[in-house]
Tab-separated table of C-alpha atoms and ligand atoms in Angstrom:
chain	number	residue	atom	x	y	z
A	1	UNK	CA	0.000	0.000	0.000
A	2	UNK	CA	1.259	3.483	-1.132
A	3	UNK	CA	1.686	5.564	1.977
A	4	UNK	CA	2.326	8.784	0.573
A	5	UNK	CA	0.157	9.651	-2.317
A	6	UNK	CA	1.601	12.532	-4.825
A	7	UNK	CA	-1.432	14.936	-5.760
A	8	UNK	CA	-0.384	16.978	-9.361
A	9	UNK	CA	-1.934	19.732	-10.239
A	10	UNK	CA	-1.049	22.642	-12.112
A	11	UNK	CA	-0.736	25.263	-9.478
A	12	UNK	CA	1.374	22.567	-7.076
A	13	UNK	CA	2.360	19.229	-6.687
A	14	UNK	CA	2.220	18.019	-2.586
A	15	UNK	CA	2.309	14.823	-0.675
A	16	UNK	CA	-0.250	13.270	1.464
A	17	UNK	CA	1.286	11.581	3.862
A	18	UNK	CA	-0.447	9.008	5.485
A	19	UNK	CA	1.047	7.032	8.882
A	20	UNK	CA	-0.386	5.790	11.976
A	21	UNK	CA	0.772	7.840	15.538
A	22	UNK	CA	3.057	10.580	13.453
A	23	UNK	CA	0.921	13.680	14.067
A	24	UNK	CA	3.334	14.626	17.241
A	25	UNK	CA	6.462	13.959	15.813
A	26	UNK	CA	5.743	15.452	12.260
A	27	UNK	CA	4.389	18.304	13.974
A	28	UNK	CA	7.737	19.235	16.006
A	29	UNK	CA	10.058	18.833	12.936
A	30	UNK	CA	7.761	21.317	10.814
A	31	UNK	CA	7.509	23.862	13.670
A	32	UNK	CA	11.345	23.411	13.851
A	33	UNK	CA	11.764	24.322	10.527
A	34	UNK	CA	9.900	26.870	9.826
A	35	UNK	CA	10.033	30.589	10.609
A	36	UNK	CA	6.622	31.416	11.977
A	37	UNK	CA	3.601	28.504	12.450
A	38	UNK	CA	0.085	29.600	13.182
A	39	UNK	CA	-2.305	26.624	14.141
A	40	UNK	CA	-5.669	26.845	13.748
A	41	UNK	CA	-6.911	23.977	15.805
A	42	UNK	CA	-10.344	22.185	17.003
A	43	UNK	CA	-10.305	22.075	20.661
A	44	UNK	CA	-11.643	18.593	20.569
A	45	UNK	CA	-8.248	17.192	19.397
A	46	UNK	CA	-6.044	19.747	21.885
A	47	UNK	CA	-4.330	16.941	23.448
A	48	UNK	CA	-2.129	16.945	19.787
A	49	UNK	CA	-0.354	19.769	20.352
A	50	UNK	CA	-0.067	19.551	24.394
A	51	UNK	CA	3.787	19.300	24.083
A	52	UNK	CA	4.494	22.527	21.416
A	53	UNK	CA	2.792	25.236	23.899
A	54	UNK	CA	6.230	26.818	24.645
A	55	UNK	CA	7.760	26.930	21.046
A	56	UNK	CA	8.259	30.453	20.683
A	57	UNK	CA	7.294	30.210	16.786
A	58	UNK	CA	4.596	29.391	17.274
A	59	UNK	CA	0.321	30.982	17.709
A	60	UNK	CA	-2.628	28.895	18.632
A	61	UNK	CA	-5.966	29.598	17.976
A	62	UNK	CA	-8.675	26.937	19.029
A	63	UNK	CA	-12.074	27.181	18.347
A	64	UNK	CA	-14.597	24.127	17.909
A	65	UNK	CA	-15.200	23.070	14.674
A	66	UNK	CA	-19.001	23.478	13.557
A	67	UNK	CA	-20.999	24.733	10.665
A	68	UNK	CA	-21.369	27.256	12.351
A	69	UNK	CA	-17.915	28.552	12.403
A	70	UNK	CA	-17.440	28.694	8.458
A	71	UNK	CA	-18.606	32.344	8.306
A	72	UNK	CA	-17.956	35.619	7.194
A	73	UNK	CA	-17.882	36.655	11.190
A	74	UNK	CA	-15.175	33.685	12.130
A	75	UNK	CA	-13.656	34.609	8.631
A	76	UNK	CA	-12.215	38.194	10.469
A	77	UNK	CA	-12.134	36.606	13.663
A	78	UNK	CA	-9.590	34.891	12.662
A	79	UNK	CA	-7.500	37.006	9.914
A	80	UNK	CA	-7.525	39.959	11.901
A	81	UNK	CA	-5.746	37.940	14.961
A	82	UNK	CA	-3.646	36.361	12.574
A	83	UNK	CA	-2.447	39.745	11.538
A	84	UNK	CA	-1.936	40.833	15.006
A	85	UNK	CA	0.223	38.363	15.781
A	86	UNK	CA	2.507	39.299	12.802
A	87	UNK	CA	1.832	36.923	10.483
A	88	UNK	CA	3.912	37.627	7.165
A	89	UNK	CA	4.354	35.814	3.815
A	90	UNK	CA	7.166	33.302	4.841
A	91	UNK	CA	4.601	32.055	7.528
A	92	UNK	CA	2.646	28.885	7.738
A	93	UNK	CA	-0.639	27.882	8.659
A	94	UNK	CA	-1.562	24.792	10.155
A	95	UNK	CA	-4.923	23.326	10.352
A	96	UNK	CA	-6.390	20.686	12.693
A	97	UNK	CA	-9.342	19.935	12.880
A	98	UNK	CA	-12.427	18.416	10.672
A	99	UNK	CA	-13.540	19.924	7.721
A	100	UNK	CA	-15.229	23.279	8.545
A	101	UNK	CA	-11.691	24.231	10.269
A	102	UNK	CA	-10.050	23.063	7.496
A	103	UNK	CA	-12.496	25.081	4.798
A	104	UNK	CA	-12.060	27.995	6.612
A	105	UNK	CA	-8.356	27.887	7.121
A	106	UNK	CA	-7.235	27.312	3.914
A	107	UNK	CA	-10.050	29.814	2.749
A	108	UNK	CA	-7.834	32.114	5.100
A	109	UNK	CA	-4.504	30.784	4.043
A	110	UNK	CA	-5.248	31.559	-0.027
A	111	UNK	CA	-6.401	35.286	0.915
A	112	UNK	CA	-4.278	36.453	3.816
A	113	UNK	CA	-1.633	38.560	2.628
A	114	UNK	CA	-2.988	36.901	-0.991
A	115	UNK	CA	-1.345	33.469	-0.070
A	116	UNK	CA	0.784	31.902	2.644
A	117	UNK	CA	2.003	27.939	3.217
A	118	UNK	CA	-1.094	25.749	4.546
A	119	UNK	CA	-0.383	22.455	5.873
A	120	UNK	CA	-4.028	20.043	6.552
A	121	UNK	CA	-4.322	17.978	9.310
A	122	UNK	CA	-7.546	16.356	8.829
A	123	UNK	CA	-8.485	14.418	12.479
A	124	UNK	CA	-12.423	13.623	11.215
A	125	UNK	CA	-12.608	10.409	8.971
A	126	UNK	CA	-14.782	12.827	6.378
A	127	UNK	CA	-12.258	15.390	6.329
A	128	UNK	CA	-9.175	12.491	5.977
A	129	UNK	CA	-10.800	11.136	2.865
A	130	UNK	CA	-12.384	14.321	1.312
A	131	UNK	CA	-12.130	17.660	2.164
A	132	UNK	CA	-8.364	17.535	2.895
A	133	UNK	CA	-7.921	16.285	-1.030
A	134	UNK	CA	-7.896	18.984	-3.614
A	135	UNK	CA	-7.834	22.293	-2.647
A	136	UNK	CA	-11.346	23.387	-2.287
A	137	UNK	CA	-11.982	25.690	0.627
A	138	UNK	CA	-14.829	27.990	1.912
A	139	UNK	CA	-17.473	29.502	3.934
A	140	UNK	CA	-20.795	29.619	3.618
A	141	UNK	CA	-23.504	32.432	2.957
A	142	UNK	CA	-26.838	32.913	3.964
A	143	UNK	CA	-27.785	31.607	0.294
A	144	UNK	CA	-26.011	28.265	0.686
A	145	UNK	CA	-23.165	26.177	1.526
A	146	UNK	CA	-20.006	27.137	0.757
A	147	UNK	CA	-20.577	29.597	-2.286
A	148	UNK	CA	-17.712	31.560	-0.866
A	149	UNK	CA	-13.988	30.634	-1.299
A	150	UNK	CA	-11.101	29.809	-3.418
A	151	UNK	CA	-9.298	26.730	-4.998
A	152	UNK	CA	-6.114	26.857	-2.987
A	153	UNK	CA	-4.227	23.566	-2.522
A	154	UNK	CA	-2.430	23.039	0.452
A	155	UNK	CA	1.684	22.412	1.019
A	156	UNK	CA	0.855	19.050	2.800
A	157	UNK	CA	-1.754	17.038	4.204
A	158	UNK	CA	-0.916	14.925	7.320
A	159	UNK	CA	-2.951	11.766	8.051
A	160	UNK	CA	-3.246	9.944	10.802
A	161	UNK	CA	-5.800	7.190	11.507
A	162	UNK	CA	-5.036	7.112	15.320
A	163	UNK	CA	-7.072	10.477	15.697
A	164	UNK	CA	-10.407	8.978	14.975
A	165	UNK	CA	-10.207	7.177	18.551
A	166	UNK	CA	-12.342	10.219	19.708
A	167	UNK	CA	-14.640	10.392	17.172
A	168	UNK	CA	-17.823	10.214	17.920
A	169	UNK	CA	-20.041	7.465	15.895
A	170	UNK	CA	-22.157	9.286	14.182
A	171	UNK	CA	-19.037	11.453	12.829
A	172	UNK	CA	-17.479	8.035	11.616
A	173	UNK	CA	-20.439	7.083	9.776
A	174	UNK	CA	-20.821	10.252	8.167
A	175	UNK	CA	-16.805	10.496	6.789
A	176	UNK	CA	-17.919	6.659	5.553
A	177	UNK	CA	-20.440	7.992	3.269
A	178	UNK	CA	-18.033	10.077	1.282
A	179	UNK	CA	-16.048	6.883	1.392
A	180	UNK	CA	-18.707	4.744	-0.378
A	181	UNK	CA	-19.518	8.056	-2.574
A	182	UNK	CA	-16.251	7.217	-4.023
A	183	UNK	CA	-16.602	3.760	-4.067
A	184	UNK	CA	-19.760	4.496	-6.149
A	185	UNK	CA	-18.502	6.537	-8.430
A	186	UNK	CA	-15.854	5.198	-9.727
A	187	UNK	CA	-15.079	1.149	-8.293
A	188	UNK	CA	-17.101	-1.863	-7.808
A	189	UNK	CA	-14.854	-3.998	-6.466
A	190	UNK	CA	-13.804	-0.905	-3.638
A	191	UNK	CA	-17.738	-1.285	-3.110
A	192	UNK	CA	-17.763	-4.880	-2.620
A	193	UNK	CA	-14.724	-4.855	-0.329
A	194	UNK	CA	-16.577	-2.272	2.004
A	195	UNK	CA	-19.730	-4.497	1.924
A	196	UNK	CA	-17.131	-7.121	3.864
A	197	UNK	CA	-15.341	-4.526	5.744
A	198	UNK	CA	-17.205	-1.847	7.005
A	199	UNK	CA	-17.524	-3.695	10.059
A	200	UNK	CA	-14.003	-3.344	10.876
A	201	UNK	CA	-14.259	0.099	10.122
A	202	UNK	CA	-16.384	0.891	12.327
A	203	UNK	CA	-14.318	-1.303	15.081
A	204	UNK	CA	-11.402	1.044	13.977
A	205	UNK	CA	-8.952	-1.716	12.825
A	206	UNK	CA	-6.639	0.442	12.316
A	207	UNK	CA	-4.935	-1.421	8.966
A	208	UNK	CA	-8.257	-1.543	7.484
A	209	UNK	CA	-9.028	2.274	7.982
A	210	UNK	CA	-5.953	2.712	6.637
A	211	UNK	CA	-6.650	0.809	3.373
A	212	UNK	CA	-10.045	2.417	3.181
A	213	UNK	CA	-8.773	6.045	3.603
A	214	UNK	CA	-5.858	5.244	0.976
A	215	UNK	CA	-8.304	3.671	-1.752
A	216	UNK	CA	-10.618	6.431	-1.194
A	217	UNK	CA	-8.345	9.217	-1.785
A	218	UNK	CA	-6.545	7.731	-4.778
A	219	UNK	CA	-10.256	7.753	-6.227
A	220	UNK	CA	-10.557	11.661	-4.986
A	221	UNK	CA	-7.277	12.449	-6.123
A	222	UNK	CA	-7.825	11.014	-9.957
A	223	UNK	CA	-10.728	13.180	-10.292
A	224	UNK	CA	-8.701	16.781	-8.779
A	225	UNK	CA	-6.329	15.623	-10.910
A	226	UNK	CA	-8.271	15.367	-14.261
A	227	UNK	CA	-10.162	18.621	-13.604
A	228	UNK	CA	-8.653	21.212	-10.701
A	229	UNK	CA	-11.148	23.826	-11.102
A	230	UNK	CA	-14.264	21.839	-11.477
A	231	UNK	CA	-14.655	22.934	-15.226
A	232	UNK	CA	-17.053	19.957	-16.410
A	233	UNK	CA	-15.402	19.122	-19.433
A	234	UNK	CA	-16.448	15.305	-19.630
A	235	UNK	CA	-17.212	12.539	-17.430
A	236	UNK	CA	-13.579	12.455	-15.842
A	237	UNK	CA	-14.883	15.798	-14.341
A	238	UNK	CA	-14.357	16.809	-10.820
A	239	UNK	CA	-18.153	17.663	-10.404
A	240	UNK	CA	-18.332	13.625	-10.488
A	241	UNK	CA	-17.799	13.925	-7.145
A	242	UNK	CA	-20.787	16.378	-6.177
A	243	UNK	CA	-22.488	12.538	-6.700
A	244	UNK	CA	-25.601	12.511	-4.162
A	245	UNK	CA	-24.367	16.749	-3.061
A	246	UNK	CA	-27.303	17.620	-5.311
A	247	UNK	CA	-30.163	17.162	-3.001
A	248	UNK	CA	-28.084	16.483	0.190
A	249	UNK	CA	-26.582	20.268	0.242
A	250	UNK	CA	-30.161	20.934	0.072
A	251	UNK	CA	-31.534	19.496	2.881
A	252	UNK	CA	-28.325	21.054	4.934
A	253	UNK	CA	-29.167	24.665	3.931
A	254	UNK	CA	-32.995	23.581	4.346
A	255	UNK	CA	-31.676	22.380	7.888
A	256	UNK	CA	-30.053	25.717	8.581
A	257	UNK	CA	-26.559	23.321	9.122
A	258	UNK	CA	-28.084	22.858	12.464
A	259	UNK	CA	-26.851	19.466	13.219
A	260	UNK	CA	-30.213	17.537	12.555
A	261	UNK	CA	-28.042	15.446	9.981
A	262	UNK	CA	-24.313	15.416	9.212
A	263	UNK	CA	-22.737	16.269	5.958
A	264	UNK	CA	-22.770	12.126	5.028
A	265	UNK	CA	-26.145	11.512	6.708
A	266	UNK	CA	-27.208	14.362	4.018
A	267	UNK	CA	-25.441	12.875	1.301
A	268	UNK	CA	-26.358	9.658	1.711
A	269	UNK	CA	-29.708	10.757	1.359
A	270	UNK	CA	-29.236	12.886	-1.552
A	271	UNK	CA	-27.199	9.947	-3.052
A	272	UNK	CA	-30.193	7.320	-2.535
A	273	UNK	CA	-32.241	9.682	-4.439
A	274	UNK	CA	-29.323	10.087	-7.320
A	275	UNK	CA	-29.618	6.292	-7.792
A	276	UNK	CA	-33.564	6.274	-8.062
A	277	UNK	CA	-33.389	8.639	-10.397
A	278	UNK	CA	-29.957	7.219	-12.346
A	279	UNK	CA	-32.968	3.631	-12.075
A	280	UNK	CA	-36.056	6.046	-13.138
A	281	UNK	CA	-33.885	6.725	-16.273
A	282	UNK	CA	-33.091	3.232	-17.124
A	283	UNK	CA	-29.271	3.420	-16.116
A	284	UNK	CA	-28.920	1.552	-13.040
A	285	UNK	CA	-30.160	-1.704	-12.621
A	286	UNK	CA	-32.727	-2.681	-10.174
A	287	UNK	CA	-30.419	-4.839	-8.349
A	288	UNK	CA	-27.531	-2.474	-8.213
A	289	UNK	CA	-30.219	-0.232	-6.643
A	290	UNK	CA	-31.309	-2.318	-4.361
A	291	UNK	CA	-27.023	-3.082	-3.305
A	292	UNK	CA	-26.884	0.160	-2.262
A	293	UNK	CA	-29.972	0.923	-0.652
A	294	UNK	CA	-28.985	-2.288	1.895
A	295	UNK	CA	-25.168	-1.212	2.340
A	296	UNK	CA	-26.442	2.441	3.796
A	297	UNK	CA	-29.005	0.431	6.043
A	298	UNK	CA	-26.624	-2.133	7.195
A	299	UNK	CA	-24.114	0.778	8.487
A	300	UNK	CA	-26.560	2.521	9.725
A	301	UNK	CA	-26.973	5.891	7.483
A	302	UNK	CA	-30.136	7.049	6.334
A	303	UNK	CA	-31.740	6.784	2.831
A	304	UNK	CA	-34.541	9.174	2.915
A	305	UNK	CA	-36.018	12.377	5.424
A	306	UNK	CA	-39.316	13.428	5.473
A	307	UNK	CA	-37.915	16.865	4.023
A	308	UNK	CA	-36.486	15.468	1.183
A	309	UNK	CA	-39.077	16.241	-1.440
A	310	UNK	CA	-40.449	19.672	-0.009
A	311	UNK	CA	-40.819	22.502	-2.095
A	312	UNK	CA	-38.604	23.764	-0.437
A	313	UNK	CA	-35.516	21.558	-1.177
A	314	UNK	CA	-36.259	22.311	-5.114
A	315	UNK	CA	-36.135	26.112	-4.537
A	316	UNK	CA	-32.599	25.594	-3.229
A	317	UNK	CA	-31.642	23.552	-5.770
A	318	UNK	CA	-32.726	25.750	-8.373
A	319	UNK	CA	-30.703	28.477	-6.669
A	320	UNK	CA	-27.365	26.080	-6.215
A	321	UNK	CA	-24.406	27.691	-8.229
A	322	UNK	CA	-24.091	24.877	-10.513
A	323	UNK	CA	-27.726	25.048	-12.008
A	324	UNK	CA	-29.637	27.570	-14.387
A	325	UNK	CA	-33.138	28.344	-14.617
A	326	UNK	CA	-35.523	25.356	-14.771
A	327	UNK	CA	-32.419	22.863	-15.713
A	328	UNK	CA	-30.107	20.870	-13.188
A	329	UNK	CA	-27.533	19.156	-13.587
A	330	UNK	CA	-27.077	15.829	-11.548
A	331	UNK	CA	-24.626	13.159	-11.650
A	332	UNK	CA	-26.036	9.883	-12.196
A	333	UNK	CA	-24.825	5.888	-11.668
A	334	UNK	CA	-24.730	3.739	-14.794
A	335	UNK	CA	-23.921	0.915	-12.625
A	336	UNK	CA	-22.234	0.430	-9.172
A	337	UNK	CA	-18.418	1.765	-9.836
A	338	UNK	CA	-19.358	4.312	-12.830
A	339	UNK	CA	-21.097	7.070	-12.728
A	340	UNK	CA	-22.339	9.838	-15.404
A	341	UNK	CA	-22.562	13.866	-15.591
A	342	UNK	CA	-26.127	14.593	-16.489
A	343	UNK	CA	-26.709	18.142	-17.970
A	344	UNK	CA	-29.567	20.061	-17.988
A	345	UNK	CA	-32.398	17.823	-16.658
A	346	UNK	CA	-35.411	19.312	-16.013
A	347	UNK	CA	-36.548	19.726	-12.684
A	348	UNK	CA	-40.378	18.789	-13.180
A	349	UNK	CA	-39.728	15.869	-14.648
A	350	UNK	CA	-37.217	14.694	-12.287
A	351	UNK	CA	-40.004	15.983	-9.445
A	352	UNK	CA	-42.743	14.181	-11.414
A	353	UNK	CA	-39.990	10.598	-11.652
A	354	UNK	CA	-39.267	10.805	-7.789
A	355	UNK	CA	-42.459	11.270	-6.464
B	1	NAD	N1	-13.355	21.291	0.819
B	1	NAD	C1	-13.905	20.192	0.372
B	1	NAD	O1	-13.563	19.685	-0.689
B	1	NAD	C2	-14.979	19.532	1.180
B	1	NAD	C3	-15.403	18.240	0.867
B	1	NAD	C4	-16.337	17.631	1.699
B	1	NAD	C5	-16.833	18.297	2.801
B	1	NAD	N2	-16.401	19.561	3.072
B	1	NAD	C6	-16.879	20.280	4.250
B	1	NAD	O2	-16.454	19.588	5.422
B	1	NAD	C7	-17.327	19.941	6.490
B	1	NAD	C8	-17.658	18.715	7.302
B	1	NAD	O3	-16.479	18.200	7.851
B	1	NAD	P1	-16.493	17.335	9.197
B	1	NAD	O4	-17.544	16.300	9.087
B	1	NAD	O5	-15.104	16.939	9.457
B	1	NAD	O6	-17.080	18.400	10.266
B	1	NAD	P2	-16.503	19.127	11.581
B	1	NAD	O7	-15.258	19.844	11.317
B	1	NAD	O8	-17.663	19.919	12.088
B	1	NAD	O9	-16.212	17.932	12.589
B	1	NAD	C9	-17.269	17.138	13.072
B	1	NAD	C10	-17.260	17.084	14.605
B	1	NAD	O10	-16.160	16.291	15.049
B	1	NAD	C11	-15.390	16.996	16.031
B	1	NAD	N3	-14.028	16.448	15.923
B	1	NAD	C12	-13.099	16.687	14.969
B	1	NAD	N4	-12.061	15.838	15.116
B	1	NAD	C13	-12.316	15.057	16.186
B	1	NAD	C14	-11.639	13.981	16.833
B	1	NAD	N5	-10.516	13.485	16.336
B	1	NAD	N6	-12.200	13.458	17.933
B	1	NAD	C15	-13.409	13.909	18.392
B	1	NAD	N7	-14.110	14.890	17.825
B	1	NAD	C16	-13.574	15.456	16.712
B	1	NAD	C17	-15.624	18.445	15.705
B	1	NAD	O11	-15.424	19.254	16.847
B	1	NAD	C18	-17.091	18.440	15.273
B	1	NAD	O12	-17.919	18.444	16.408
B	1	NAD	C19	-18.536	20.583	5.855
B	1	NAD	O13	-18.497	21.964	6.130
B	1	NAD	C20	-18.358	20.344	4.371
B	1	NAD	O14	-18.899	21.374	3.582
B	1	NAD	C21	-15.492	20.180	2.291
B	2	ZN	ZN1	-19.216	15.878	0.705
């Protein structure tokens, strides 16, 4: 198993390291080596940098990561201390945390001072398989998730599987639906491993994490790769990955991000409804279908919300930033391990197929 994966794009090639129990050490040798480190940390996972509190180099600022935090008012919060503490270009930011401290960090890292080193230390399974891979960054606005922020790819991206000890369940479960996401997109036989594994998972066996996280990015990193800036240009196209982000981003803005589901509780959702649809339109089969409607209820994530098909949700999918007018677009299945950019569906007829 490859332990460091290279990531290539055009702006910058970095490594993603990944290696049981090395947070500490790594952690000492960069703030040895470098000039000035600002970390930007979730208070939850404190106990990582216990050791480092009398480096002289170094600025802590610890919040705990939420939705709630990826604002425009956390956004200042957190530049304008930066910028009293003297950060200057040669500095470097370190994030630790899930992935709303790592959105809005490297959000901050791409605009303060218009750029300065970011190093990712995902510590939620989600962010450890998704949001640390590629460079996408953000806040949110009172329109939707995320519609503000920059693709800024970071210097490094330190993973280690250890930190999920403290991770709550439900977290677990909802990094593992970005990890069958991926699965689904793009590899049936990753999908039939999981359907023998996710137990152990779940048990944190640490070597099988580890292959899971691994597999999962390489699938992540193929797509960043192919397309950096999301420009849809066929179906090697990042937006692949927005598979099931349709209707789940949706039901998170409908939700006001106020913790009645998780990002992968949402998704998994909006991805159950992606495969009706992808089955409404003759792609998928009825038995692939079925496959993945029993692997989300075996592990325990949840394929439909009474919400799901309010007005409501359409509205906001209407308004997301990657549809016009009447037409969505939607990323279907073809089968289990392939899936298929749709363009311009109409959003009566896919209200009138769902029903
Ligand atoms: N940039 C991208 O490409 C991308 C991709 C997918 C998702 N996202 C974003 O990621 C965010 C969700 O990330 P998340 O699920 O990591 O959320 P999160 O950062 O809110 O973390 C979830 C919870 O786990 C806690 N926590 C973090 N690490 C812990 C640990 N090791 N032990 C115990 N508790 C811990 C946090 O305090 C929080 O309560 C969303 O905002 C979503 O939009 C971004
Ligand atoms: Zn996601």
């Amino acid at each position: 198993m490859r332990n460091n994966i290279t990531i290539r794009t055009k702006e910058k090639n970095y490594l993603i390291q990944i290696k049981i129990n090395s947070i500490k050490n790594k952690l000492k040798k960069i703030i040895k080596n470098e000039d000035k480190v600002f970390i930007i940390i979730d208070k939850k996972v404190d106990h990582l940098i216990k050791d480092l509190s009398d480096k002289k180099n170094l600025f802590i600022i610890r919040f705990v990561g939420s939705e709630k935090i990826k604002n425009y008012i956390f956004f200042q919060k957190i530049t304008e201390k930066l910028l009293s503490k003297g950060i200057d270009r040669k500095s470097c930011i370190i994030s630790i945390g899930g992935g709303t401290i790592g959105d809005i960090s490297g959000f901050i890292a791409s605009t303060v001072l218009r750029g300065v080193k970011f190093i990712l230390i995902p510590t939620t399974l989600l962010s450890q398989v998704d949001s640390s891979i590629g460079g996408k960054n953000g806040i949110n606005s009172m329109y939707g998730k995320n519609l503000i922020g920059t693709f800024y790819q970071p210097n490094l991206v330190i993973i280690d599987p250890y930190v999920l000890m403290t991770l709550p369940i439900k977290e677990l479960k909802s990094g593992y639906a970005e990890i069958i996401k991926h699965a689904l997109i793009y590899d049936s036989s990753f999908f039939k491993w999981l359907e023998s594994n996710y137990n152990k998972i779940f048990n944190l066996n640490f070597k099988t994490l580890e292959k899971a996280i691994n597999k999962s990015i390489l699938i992540k990193s193929k797509f960043v790769q192919e397309d950096t800036k999301e420009k849809l240009i066929n179906n090697d196209s990042r937006a692949i990955l927005n598979f099931g982000h349709t209707f789940g981003h949706a039901l998170e803005t409908f939700y006001q991000y106020k913790k009645k589901l998780t990002h992968g509780e949402a998704i998994a959702i909006g991805m159950m409804i992606a495969s009706k649809i992808s089955y409404k339109f003759n792609y998928l089969s009825k038995n692939d279908l079925i496959k993945i409607n029993n692997h989300f209820k075996k592990v325990g994530l949840p394929t439909s919300d009474k919400n799901m098909y309010n007005t409501a949700i359409f509205s906001l999918i209407k308004k997301d930033k990657k549809n016009i007018g009447n037409n969505i677009n939607l990323v279907l299945l073809k089968k289990i391990g392939k899936a298929k950019f749709s363009r311009n569906l109409n959003i009566k007829k896919i209200k009138k197929i769902i029903y």
